[in-house]
CSV table of C-alpha atoms and ligand atoms in Angstrom, one decimal:
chain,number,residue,atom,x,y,z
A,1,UNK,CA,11.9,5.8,28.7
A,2,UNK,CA,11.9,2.3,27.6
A,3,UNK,CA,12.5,1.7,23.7
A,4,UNK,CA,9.2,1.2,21.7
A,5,UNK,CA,8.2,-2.5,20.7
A,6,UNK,CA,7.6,-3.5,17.5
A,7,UNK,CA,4.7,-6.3,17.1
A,8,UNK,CA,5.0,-7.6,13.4
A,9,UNK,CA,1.4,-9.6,12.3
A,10,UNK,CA,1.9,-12.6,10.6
A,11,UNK,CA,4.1,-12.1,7.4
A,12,UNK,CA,5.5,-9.1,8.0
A,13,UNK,CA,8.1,-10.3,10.6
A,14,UNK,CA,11.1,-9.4,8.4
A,15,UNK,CA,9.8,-6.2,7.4
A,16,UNK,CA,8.7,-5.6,11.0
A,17,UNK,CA,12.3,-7.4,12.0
A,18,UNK,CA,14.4,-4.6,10.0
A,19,UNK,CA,11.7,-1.7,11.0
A,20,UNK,CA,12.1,-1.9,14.8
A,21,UNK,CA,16.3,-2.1,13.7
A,22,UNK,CA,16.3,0.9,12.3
A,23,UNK,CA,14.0,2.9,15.1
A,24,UNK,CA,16.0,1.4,18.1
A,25,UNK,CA,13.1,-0.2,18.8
A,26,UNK,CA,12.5,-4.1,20.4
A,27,UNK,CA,10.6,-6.8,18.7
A,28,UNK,CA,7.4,-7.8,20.7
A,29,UNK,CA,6.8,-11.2,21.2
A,30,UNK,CA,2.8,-12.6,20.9
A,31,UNK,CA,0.8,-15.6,19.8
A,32,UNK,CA,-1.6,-15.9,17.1
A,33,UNK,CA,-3.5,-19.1,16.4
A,34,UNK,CA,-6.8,-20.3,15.6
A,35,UNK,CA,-9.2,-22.5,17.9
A,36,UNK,CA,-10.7,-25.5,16.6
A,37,UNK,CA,-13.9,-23.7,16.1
A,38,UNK,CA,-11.8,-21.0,14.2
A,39,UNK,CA,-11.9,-18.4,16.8
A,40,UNK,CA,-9.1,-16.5,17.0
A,41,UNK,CA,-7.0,-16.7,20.1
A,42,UNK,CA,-4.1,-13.7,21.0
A,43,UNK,CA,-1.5,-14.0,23.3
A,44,UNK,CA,0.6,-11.4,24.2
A,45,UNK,CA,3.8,-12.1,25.6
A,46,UNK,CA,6.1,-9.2,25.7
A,47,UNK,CA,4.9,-6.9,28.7
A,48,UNK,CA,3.2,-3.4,26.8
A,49,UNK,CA,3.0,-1.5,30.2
A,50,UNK,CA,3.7,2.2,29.7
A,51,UNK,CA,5.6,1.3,26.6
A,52,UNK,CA,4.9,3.1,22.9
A,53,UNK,CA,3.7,0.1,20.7
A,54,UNK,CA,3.8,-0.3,17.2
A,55,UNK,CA,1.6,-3.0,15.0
A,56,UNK,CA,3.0,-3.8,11.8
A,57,UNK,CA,0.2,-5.3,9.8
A,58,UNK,CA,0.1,-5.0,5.7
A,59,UNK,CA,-3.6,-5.0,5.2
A,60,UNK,CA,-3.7,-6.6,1.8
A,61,UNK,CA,-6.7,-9.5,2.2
A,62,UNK,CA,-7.7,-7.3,5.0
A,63,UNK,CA,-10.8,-9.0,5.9
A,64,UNK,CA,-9.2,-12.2,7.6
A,65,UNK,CA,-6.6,-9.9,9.4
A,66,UNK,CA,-9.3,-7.7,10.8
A,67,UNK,CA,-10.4,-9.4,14.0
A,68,UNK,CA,-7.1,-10.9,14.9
A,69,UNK,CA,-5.5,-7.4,14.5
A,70,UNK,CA,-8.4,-5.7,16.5
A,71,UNK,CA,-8.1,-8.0,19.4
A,72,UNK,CA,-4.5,-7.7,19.4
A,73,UNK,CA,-4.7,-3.9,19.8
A,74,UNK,CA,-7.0,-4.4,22.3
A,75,UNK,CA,-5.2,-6.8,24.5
A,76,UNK,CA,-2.1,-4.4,24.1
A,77,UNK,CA,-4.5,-1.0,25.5
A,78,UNK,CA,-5.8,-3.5,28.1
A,79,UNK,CA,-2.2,-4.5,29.5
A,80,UNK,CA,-1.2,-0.9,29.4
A,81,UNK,CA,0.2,0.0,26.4
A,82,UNK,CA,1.2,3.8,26.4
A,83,UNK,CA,-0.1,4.4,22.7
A,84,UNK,CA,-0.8,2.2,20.3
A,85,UNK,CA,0.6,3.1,16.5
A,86,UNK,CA,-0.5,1.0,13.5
A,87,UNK,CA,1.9,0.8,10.5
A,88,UNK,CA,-0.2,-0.3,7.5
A,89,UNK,CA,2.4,-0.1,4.5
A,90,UNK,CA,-0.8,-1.1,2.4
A,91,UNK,CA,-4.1,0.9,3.5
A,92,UNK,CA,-6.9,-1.5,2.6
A,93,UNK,CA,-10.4,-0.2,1.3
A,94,UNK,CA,-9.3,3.3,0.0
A,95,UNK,CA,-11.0,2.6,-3.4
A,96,UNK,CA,-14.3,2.3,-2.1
A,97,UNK,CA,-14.3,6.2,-2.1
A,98,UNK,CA,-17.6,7.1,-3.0
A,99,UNK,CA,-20.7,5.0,-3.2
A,100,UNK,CA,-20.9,4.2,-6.9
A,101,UNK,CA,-24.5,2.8,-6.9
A,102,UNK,CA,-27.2,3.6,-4.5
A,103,UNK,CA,-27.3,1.8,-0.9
A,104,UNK,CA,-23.5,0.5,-1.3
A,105,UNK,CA,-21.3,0.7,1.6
A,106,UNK,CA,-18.8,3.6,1.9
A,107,UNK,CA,-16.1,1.1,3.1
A,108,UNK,CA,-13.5,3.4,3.1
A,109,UNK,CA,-15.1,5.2,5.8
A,110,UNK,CA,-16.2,2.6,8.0
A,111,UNK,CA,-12.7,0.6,7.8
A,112,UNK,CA,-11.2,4.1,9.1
A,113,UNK,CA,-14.1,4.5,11.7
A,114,UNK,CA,-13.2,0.9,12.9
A,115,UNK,CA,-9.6,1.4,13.3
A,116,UNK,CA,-9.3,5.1,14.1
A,117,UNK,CA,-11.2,3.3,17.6
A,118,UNK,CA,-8.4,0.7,18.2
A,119,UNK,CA,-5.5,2.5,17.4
A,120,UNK,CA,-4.1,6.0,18.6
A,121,UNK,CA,-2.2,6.5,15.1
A,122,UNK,CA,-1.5,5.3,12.0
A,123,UNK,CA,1.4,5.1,9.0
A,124,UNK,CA,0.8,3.8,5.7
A,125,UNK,CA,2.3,3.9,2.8
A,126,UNK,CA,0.9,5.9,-0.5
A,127,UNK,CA,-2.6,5.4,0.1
A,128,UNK,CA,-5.0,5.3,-3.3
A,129,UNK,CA,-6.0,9.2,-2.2
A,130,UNK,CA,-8.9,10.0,-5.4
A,131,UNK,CA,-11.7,10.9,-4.0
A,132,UNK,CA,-10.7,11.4,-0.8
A,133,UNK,CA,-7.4,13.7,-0.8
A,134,UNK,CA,-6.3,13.2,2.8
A,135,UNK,CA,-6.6,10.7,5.2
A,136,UNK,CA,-8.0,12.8,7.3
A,137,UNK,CA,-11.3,13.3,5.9
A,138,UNK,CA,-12.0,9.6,6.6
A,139,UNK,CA,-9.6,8.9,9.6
A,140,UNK,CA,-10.2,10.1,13.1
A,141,UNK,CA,-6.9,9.1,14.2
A,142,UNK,CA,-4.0,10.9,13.6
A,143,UNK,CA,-2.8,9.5,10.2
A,144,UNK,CA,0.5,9.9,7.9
A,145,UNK,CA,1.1,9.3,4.5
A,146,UNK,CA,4.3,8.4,3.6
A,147,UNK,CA,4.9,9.1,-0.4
A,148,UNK,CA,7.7,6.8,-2.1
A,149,UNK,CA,7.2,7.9,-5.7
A,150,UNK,CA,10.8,9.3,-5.6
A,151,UNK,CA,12.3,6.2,-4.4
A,152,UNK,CA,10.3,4.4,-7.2
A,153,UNK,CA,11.6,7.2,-9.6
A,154,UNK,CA,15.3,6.5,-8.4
A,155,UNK,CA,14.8,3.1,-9.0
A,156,UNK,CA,13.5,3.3,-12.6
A,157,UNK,CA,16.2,5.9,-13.6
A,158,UNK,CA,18.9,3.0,-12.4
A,159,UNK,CA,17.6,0.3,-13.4
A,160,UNK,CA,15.4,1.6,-16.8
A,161,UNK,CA,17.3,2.4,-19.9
A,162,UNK,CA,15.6,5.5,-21.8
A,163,UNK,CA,12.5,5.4,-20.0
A,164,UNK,CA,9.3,7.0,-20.6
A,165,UNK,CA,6.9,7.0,-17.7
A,166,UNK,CA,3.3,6.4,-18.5
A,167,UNK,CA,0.5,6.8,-16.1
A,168,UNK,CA,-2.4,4.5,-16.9
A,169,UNK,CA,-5.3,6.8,-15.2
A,170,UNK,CA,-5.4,10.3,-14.3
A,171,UNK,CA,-5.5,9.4,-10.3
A,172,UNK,CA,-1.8,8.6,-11.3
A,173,UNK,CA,-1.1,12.0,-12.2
A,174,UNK,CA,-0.3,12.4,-8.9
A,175,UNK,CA,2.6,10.8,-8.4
A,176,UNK,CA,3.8,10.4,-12.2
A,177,UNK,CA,5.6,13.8,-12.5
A,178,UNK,CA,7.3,13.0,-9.0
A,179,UNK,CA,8.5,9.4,-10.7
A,180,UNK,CA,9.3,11.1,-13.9
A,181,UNK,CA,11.4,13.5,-12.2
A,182,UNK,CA,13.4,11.6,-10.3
A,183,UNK,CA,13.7,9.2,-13.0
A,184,UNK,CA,14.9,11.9,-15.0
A,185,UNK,CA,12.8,11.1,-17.7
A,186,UNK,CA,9.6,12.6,-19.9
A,187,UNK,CA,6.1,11.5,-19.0
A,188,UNK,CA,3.0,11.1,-20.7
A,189,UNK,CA,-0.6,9.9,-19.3
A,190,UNK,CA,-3.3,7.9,-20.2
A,191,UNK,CA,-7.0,8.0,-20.2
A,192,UNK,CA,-8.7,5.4,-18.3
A,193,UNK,CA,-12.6,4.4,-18.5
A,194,UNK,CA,-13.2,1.2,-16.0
A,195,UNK,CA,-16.6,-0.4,-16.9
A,196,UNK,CA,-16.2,-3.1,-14.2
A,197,UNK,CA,-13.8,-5.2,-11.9
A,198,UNK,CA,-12.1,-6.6,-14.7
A,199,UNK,CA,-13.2,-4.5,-17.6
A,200,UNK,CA,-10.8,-1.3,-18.6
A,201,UNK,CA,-10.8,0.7,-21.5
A,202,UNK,CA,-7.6,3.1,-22.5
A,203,UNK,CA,-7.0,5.9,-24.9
A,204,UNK,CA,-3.9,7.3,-25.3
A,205,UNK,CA,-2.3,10.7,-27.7
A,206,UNK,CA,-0.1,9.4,-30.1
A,207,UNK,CA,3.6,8.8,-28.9
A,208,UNK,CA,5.7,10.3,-32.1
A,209,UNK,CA,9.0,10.2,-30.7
A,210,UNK,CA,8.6,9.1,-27.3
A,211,UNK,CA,8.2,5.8,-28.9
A,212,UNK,CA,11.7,5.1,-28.8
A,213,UNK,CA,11.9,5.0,-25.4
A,214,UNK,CA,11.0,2.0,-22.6
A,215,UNK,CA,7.3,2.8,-21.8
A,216,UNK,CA,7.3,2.2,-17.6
A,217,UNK,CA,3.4,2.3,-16.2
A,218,UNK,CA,3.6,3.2,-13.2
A,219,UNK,CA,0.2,2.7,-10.4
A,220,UNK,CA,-0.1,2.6,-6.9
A,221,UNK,CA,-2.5,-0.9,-6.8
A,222,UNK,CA,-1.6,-3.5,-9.3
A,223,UNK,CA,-4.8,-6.0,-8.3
A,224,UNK,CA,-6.4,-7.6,-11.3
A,225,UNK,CA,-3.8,-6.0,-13.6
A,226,UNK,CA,-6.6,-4.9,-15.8
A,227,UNK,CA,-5.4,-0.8,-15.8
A,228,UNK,CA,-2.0,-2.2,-16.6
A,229,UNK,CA,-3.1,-5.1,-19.4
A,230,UNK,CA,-5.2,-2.6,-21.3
A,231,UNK,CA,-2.3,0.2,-21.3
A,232,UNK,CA,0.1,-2.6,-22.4
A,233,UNK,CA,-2.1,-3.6,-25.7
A,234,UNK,CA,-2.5,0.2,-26.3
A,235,UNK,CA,1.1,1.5,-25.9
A,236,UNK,CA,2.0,-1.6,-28.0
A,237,UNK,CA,-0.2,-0.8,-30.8
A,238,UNK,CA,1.0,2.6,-31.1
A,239,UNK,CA,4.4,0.8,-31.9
A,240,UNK,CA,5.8,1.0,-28.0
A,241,UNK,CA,9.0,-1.0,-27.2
A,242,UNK,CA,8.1,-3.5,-24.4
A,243,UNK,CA,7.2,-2.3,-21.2
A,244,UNK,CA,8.4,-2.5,-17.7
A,245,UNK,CA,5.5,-2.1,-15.1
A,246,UNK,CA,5.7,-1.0,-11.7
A,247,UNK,CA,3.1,-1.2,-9.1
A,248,UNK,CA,3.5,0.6,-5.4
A,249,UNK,CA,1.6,-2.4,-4.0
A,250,UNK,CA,1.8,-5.6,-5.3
A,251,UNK,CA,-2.2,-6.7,-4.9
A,252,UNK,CA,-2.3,-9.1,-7.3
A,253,UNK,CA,-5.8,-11.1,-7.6
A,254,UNK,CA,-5.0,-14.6,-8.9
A,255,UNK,CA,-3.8,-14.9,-12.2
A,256,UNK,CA,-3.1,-11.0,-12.6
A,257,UNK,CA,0.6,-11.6,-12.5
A,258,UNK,CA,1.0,-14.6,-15.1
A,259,UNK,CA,-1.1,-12.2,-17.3
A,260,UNK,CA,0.9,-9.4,-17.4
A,261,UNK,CA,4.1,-12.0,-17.7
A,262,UNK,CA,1.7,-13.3,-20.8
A,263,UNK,CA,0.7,-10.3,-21.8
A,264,UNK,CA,4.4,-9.3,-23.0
A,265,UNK,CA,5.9,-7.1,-20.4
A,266,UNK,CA,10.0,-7.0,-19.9
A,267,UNK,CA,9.7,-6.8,-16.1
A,268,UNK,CA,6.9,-6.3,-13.4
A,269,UNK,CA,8.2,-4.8,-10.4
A,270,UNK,CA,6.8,-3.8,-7.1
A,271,UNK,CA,7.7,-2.1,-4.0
A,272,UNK,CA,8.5,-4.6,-0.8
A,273,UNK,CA,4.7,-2.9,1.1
A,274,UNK,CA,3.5,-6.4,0.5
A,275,UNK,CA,5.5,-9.2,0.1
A,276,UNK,CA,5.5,-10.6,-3.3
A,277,UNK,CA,8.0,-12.2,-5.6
A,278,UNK,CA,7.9,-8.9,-7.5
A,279,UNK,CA,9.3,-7.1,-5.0
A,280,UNK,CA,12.8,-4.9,-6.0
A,281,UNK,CA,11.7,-1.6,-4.4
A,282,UNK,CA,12.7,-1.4,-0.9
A,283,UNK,CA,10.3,1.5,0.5
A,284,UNK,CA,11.6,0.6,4.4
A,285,UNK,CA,14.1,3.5,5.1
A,286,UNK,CA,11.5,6.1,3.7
A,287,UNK,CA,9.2,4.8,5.9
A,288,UNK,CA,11.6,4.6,8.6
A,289,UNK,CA,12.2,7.8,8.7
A,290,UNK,CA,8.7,9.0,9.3
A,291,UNK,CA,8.5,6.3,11.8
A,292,UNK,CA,11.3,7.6,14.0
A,293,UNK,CA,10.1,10.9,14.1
A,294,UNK,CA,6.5,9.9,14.9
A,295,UNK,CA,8.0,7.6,18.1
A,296,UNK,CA,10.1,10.7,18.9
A,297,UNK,CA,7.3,12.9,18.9
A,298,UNK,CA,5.6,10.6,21.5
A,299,UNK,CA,2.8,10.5,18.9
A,300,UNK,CA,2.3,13.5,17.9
A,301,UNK,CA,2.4,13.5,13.9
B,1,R5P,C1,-7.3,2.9,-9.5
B,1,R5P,O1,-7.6,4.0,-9.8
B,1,R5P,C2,-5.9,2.6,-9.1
B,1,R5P,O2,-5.1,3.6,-9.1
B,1,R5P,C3,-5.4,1.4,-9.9
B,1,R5P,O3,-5.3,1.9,-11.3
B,1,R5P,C4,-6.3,0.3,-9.9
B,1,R5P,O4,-6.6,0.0,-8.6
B,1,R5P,C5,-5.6,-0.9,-10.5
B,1,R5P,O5,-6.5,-2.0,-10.4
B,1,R5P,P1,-6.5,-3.2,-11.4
B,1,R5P,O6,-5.2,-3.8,-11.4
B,1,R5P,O7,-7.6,-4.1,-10.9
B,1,R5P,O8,-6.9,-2.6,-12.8
């Protein structure tokens, strides 16, 4: 059978470049531009037929990637493409999980509905899972969650001295016992009320001898930064030594970095599912490995 090919979407070629190395898979070739009226025009140029293809989209921003990367899947089903896998290291729309206020959207659920239709399976990484616990509750397709918390945890415990990790929220219980572990380090979390967008409020048990260590919050979305700024200005008021934040995926609405820079934090640090100057975690061989199995298993996850 031929080797699968990788399509990377715009800005995630290197990421895409290294992901297809490390499957034995071959980079696809296509064209993505915009008419003059700002239609979107696709051009495939590697041939798909009876080949295993893989997208590799980060759907941060999603809403301008949407079309293109729908007409793209299409285009590859419509020149034959055996099965069509998305890699999404960032999910978008998870956090619209439940409709908050009468007659809102459940977006979560109709982003899945639209891609579980173009796409025969999908791969993301860490998906913000609250409300929803699987995938599967909102995704038709066959769809794998690949967890990096340890590799985050390895990273802290390297490059950390003392640290003490600190979950912002209780939706990052979930992976702040895996990070603490691996980190080899104690953990405490926080309480979290969010009253808007951009308007968080903390409380937190009183640190007694944690306090000598290097708080490290750890979340899954930094976007505004608010979860983070508010846990900063409470850990530091409890007499914390400055913090080190890490983030799974580096969101960041404008101005949310320079705030946490402002706010007085030693380091902010993300993982490399979108691309961002932040970036020192490199989540690709975890997902990698998931990857190869799922192109072995001839898409069956
Ligand atoms: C929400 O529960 C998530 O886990 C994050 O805490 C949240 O998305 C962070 O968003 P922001 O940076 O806007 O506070």
């Amino acid at each position: 059978m031929r080797a699968p090919l990788i399509f990377s979407f715009p800005g995630n070629e290197s990421f895409g470049e290294r992901l297809a190395l490390s499957v034995d898979a071959e980079c696809g070739e296509f064209v993505l531009r915009s008419f003059p009226d700002a239609e979107s025009y696709v051009k495939v140029e590697s041939d798909p037929t009876d080949r295993d293809v893989v997208v590799v989209a980060t759907l941060v921003h999603p809403n301008d990637k949407m079309l293109p990367l729908l007409f793209l899947m299409d285009a590859l089903r419509d020149l034959g493409a055996r099965r069509i896998g998305l890699v999404a290291p960032y999910l978008a729309y998870m956090r619209q999980d439940k409709r908050f206020n009468d007659g809102e959207a459940l977006t979560s659920r109709s982003f899945a509905t639209v891609l579980s239709r173009a796409a025969d399976w999908l791969l993301t990484v860490d998906p913000h899972l609250h409300r929803w616990t699987d995938l599967r509750q909102v995704y038709s397709m066959p769809a794998v969650a690949v967890h990096v918390a340890s590799v985050v945890g390895a990273w802290i415990g390297t490059n950390v001295d003392t640290p003490l990790i600190v979950g912002p929220d209780s939706e990052s219980r979930q992976w702040v016992e895996t990070i603490a572990a691996a980190a080899h380090a104690p953990s405490i979390v926080l309480t979290k009320t969010r009253q808007g967008d951009s308007d968080v409020v903390e409380s937190q048990p009183d640190l007694g001898e944690l306090a000598a260590r290097t708080p490290v919050l750890v979340d899954d979305i930094i976007s505004t930064g608010q979860t983070m700024l508010v846990a900063i200005r409470h850990l530091k008021e409890h007499g914390a030594r400055t913090p080190v934040c890490v983030g799974i995926h580096a969101v960041f609405a404008d101005g949310a970095r320079n705030a946490l820079e402002e706010a007085g934090v030693a380091r902010v640090v993300t993982t490399n599912t979108i691309p961002h100057p932040s970036n020192a975690i490199d989540i690709l061989p975890a997902l990698s490995t998931v990857l190869g199995a799922q192109l072995g298993n001839a898409g069956k996850p």
